[in-house]
Tab-separated table of C-alpha atoms and ligand atoms in Angstrom:
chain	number	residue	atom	x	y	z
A	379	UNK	CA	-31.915	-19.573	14.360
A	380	UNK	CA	-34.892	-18.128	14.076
A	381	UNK	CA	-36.330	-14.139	14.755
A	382	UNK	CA	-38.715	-15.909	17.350
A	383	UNK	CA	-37.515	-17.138	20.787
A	384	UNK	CA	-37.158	-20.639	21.331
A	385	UNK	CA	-36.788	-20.494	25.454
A	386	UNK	CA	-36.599	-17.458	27.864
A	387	UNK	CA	-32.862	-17.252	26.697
A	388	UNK	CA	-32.038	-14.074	26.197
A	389	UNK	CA	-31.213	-13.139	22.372
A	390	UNK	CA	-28.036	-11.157	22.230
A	391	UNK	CA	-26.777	-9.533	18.978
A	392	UNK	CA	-23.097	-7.849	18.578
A	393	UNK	CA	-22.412	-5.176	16.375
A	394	UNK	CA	-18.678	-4.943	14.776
A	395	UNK	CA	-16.847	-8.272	14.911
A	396	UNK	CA	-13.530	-6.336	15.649
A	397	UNK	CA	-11.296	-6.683	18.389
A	398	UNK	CA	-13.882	-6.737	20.825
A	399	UNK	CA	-17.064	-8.066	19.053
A	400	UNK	CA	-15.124	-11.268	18.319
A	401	UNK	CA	-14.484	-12.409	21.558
A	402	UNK	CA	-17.430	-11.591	22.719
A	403	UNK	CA	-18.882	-13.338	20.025
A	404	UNK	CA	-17.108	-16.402	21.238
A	405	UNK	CA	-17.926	-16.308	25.010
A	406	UNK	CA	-21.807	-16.293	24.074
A	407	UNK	CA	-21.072	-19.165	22.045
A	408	UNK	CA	-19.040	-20.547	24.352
A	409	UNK	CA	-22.283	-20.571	26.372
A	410	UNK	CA	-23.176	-17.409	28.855
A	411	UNK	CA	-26.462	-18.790	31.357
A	412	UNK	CA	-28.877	-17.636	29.772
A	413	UNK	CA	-28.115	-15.737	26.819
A	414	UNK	CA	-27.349	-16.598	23.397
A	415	UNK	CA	-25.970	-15.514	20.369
A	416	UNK	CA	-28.493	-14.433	17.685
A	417	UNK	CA	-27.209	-12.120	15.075
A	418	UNK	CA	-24.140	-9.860	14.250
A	419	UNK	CA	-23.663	-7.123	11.925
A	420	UNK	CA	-20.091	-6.716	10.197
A	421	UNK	CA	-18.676	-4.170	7.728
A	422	UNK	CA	-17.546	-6.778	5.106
A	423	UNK	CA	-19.194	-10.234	5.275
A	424	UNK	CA	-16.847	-12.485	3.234
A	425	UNK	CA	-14.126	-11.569	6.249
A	426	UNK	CA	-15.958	-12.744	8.933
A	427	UNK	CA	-17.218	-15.530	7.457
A	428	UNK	CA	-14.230	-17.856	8.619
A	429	UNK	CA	-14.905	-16.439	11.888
A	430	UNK	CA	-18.952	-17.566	11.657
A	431	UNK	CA	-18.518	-20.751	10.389
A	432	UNK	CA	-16.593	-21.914	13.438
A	433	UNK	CA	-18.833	-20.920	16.030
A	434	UNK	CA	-21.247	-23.748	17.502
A	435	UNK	CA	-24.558	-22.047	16.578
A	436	UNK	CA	-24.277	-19.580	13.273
A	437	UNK	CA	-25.733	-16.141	14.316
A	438	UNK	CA	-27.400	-14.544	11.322
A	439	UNK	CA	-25.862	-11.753	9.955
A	440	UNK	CA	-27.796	-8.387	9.377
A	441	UNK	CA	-27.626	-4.498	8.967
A	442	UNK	CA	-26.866	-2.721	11.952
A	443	UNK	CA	-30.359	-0.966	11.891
A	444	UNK	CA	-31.819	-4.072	12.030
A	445	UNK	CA	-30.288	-5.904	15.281
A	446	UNK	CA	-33.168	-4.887	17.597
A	447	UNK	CA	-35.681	-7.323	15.736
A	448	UNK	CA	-33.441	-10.549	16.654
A	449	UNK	CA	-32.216	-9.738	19.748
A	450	UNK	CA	-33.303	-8.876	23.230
A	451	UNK	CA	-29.509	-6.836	23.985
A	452	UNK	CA	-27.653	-5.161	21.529
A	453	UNK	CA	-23.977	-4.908	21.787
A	454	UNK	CA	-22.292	-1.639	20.024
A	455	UNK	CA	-18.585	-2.776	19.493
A	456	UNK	CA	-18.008	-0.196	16.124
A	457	UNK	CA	-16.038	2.812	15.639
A	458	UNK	CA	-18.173	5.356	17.767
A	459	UNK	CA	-19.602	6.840	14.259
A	460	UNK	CA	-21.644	3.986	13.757
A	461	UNK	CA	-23.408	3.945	17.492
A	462	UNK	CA	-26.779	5.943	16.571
A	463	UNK	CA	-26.990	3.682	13.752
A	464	UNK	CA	-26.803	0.878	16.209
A	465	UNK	CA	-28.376	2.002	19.026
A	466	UNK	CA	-31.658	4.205	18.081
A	467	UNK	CA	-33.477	1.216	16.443
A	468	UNK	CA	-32.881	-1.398	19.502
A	469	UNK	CA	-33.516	0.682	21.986
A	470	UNK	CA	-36.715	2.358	20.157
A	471	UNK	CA	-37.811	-1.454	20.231
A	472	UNK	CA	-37.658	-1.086	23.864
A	473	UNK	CA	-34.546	-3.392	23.996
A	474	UNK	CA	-31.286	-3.043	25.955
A	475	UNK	CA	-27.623	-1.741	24.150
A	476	UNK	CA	-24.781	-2.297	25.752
A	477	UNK	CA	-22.348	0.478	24.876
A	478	UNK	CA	-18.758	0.365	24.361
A	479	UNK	CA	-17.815	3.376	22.046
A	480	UNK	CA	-19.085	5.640	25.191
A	481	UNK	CA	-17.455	8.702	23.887
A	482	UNK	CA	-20.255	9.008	20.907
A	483	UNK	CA	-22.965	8.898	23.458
A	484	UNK	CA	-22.017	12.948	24.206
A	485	UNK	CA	-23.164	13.792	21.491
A	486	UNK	CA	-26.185	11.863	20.978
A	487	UNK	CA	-27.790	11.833	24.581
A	488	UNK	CA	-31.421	12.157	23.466
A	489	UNK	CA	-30.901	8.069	23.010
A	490	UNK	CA	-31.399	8.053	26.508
A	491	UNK	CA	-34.596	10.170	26.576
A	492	UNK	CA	-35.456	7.700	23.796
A	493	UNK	CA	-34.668	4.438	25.899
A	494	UNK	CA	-36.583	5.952	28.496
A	495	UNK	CA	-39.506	6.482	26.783
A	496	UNK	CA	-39.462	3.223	24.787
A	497	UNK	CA	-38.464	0.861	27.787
A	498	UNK	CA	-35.343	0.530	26.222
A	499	UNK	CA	-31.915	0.832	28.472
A	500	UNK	CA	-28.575	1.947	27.936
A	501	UNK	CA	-26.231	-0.190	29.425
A	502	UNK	CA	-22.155	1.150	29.823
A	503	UNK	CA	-20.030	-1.638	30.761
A	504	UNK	CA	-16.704	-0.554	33.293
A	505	UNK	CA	-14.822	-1.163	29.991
A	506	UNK	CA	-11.203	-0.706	30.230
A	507	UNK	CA	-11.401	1.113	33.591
A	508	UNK	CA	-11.601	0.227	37.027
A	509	UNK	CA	-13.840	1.087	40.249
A	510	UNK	CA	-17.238	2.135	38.747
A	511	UNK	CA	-18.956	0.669	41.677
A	512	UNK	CA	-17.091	2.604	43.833
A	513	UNK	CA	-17.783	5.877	41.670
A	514	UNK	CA	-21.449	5.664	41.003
A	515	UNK	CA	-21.633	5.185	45.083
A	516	UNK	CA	-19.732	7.984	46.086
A	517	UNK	CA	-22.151	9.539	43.270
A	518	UNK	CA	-25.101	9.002	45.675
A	519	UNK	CA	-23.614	11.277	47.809
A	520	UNK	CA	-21.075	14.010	46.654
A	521	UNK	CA	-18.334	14.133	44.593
A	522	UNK	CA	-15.888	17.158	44.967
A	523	UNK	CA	-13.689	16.156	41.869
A	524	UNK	CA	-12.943	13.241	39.754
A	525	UNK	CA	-9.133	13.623	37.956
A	526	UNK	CA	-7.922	10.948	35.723
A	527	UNK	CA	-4.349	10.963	33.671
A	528	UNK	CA	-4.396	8.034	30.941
A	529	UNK	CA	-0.532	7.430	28.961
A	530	UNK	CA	-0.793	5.367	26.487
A	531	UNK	CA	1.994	3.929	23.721
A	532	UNK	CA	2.941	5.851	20.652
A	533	UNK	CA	0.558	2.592	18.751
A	534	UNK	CA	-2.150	3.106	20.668
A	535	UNK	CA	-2.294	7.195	20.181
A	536	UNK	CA	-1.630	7.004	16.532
A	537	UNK	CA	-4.290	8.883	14.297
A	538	UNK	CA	-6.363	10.951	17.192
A	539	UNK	CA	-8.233	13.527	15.924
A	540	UNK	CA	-6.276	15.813	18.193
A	541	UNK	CA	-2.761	14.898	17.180
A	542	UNK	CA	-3.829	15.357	13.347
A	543	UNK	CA	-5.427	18.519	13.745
A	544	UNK	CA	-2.704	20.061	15.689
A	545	UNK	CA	0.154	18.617	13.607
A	546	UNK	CA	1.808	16.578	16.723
A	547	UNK	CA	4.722	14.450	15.873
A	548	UNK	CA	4.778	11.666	18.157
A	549	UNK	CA	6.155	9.344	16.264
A	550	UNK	CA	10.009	10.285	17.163
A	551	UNK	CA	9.032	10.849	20.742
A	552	UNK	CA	12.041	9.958	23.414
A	553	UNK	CA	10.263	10.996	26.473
A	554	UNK	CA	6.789	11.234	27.485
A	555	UNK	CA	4.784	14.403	26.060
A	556	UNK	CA	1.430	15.568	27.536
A	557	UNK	CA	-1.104	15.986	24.734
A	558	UNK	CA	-4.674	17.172	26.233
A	559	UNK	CA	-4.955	18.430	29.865
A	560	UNK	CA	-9.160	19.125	29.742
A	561	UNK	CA	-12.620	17.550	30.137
A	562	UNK	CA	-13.581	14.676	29.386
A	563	UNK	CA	-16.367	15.731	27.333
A	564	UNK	CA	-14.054	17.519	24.789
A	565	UNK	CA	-11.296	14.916	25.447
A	566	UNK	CA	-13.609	12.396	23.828
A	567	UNK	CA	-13.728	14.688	20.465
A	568	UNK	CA	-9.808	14.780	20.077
A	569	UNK	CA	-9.274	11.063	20.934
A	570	UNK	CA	-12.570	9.313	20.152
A	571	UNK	CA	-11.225	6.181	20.332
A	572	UNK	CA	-8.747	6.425	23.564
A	573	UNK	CA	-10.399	7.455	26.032
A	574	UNK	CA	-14.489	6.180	26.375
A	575	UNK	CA	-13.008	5.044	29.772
A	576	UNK	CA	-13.042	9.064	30.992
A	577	UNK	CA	-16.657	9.036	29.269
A	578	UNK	CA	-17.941	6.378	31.145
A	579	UNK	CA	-16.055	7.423	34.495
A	580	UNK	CA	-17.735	11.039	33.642
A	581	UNK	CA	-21.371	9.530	33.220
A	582	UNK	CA	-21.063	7.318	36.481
A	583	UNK	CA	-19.478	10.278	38.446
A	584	UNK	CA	-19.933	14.250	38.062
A	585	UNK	CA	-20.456	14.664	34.365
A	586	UNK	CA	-18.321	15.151	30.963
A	587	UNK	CA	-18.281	18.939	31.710
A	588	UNK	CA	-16.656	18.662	35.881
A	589	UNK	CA	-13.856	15.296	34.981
A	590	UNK	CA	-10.714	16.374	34.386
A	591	UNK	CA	-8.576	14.360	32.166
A	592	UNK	CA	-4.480	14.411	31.087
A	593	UNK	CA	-3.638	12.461	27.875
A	594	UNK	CA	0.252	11.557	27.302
A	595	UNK	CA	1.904	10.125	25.036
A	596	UNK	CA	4.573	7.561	26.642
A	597	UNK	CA	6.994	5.407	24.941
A	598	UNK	CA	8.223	4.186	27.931
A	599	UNK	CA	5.249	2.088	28.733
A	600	UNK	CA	3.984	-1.072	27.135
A	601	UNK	CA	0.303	-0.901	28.462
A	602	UNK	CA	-2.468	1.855	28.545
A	603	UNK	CA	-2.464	3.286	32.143
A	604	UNK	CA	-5.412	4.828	33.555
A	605	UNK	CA	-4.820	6.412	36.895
A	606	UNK	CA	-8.100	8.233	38.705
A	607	UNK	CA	-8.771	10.323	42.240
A	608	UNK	CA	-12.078	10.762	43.123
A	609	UNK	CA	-12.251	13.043	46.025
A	610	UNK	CA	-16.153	12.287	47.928
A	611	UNK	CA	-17.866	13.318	50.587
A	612	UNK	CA	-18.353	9.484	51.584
A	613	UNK	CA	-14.440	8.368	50.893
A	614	UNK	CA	-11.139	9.815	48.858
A	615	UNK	CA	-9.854	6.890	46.593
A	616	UNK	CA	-7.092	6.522	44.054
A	617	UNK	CA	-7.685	3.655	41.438
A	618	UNK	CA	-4.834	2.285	38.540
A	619	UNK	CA	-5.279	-0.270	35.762
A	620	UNK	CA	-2.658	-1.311	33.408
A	621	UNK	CA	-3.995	-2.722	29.969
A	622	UNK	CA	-1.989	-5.223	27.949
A	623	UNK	CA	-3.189	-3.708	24.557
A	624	UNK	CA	-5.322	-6.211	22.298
A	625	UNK	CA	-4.386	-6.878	18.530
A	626	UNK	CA	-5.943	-3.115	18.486
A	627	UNK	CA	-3.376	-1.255	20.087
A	628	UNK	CA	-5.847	1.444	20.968
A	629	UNK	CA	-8.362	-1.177	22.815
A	630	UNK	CA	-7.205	-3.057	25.912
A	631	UNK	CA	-7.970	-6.849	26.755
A	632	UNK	CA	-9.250	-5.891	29.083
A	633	UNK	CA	-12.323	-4.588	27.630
A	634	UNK	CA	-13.940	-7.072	25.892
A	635	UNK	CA	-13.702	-9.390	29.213
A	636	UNK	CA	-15.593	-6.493	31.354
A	637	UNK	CA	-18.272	-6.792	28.580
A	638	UNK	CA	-18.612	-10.689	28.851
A	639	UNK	CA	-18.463	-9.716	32.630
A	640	UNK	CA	-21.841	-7.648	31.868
A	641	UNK	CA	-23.344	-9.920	29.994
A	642	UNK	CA	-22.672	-12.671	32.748
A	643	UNK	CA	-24.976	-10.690	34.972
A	644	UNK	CA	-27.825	-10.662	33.391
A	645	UNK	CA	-29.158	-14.189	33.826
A	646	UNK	CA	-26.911	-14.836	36.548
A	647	UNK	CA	-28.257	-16.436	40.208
A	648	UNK	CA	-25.015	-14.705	41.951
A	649	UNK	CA	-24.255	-11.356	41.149
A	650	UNK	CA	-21.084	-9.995	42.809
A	651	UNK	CA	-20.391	-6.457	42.530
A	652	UNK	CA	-22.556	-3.359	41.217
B	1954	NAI	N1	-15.480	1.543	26.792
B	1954	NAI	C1	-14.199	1.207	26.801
B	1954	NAI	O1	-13.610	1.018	27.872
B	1954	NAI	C2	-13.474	1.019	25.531
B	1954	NAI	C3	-14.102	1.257	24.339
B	1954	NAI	N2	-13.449	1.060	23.162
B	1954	NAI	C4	-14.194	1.377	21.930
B	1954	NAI	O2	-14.870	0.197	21.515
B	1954	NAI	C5	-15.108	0.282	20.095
B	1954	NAI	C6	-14.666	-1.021	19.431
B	1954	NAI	O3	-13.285	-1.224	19.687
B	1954	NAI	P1	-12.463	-2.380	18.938
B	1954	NAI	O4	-13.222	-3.632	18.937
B	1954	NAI	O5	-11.105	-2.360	19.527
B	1954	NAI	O6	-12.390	-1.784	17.467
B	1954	NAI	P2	-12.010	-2.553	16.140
B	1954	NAI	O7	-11.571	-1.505	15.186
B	1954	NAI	O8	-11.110	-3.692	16.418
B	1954	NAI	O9	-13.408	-3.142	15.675
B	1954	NAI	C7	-14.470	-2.378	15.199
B	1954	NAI	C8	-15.210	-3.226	14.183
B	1954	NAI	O10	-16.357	-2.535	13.746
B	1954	NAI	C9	-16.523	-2.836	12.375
B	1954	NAI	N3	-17.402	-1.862	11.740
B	1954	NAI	C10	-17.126	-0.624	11.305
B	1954	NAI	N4	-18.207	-0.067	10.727
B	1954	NAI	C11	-19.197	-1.003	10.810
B	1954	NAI	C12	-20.539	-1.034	10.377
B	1954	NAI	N5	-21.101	0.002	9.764
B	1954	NAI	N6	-21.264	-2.155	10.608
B	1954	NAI	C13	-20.721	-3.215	11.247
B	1954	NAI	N7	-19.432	-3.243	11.673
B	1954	NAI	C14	-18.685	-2.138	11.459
B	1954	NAI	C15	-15.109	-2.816	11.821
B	1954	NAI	O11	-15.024	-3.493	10.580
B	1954	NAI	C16	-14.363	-3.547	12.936
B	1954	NAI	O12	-14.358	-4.944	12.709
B	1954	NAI	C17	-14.317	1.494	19.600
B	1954	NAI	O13	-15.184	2.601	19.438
B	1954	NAI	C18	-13.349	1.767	20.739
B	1954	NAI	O14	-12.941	3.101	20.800
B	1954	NAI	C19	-12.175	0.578	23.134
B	1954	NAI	C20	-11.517	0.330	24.305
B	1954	NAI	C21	-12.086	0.580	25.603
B	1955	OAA	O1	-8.325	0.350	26.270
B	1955	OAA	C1	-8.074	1.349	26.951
B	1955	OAA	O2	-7.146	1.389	27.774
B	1955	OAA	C2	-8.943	2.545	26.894
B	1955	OAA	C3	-9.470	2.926	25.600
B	1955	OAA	O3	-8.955	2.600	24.561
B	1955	OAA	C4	-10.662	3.781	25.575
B	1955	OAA	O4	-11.119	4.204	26.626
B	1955	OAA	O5	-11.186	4.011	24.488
């Protein structure tokens, strides 16, 4: 495969071949209409390589920084450190990145002052959540308060920033324990990698700053529950998912499929849903 494009497919490029990078990975070369798979960046090569040699077409591999020269959308999929490293250079081609690490986009906003500028876009998938159709319209009017409360298995909690700092045993938990009762701007610096789904609820809502978010620890559930009530203007709704965790116990199946979802959209005839 070449840098140049060989039909008005669109070149798509994943960064991190982890839980969620691989099977997106696999859907594009599955075949998405449209789209194709042009290049990935990994961490260490020699794993993936198993990985890369079964897929149809054999994406190139590159450095992070350099995923906006082979592709048309960049997809973040890495730890939520690596994201500027991802995204700046795409979308300061102009091109789109699709973000999944959502949390690490608080802290580096000005990307979308750069997008803007560039004719790049930022693109945040629904992720692991539910109802961000129904948030971003009740966003076009008013939104009184948005209040989520995520639980989540001892596995799946395991390492937060939060926990270590404050010396939290939950390892010998019995019954549920509430961890974080905050926003979800400083929710996403104690549990960077459990809960981008209050991010991304914040950005299509009433901010980081105005959603409210309670983080438990349960070890009497098997899935990561999100529950949300959005009190509008325009409507009141209460929305629930339940995610079967992926081989990452942090990450929910879910996830990766509202990203191929996404991706689905962009060359599609039929779009269903906003
Ligand atoms: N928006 C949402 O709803 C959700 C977002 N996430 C976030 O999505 C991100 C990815 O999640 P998973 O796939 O489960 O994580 P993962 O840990 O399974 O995969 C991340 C991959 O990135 C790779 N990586 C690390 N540094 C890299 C670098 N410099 N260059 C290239 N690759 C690098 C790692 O080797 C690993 O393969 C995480 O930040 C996670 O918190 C997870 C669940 C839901
Ligand atoms: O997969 C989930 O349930 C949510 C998650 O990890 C996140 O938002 O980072």
């Amino acid at each position: 495969m070449t840098d140049q494009k060989a039909s008005n497919e669109l070149r798509v490029a994943i960064a991190g071949l982890g839980s969620i990078g691989t099977k997106i990975a696999t859907a594009l070369d599955q075949g998405i209409e449209g789209l194709a798979l042009s290049a990935v960046a990994v961490r260490d090569p020699a794993k993936h390589q198993a990985f890369l040699n079964g897929l149809h077409r054999t994406p190139k591999v590159l450095p992070i920084d350099q995923l906006g020269e082979a592709a048309d959308i960049v997809v973040e999929c890495a730890p939520s450190s690596q994201l500027r490293a991802i995204v700046e250079p795409a979308v300061r081609r102009g091109r789109s990145a699709v973000v999944v690490s959502v949390g690490g986009l608080l802290d580096n906003f000005d990307l979308v002052d750069l997008a803007r500028a560039k004719g790049g876009r930022i693109l945040v998938p629904t992720g692991a959540l539910i109802g961000l159709d129904a948030v971003n319209a009740a966003a076009v009017g008013t939104i009184h308060s948005v209040k989520m409360v995520t639980r989540k298995p001892i596995d799946g909690l395991k390492g937060a920033p939060f926990i270590v700092e404050n010396n939290i045993d939950i390892d010998n938990l019995r019954e549920p324990l509430k961890l974080f009762e905050g926003s979800a701007r400083e929710a996403a610096k104690g549990f960077p990698a459990n809960v981008n789904v209050a991010v991304a609820l914040s950005l299509a809502g009433i901010g980081p700053d105005r959603t409210q978010i309670h983080v438990w620890a349960d070890p009497t559930v098997t899935r990561n529950v999100h529950r949300i009530e959005v009190e509008a203007d325009s409507a009141r709704f209460s929305m629930g998912i339940e995610n079967i965790p992926s081989e990452n116990p942090k990450t929910g199946l879910i996830t990766a499929l509202s990203v191929i979802a996404l991706l689905r959209k962009q060359r599609a005839t039929l779009c269903v849903g906003t």
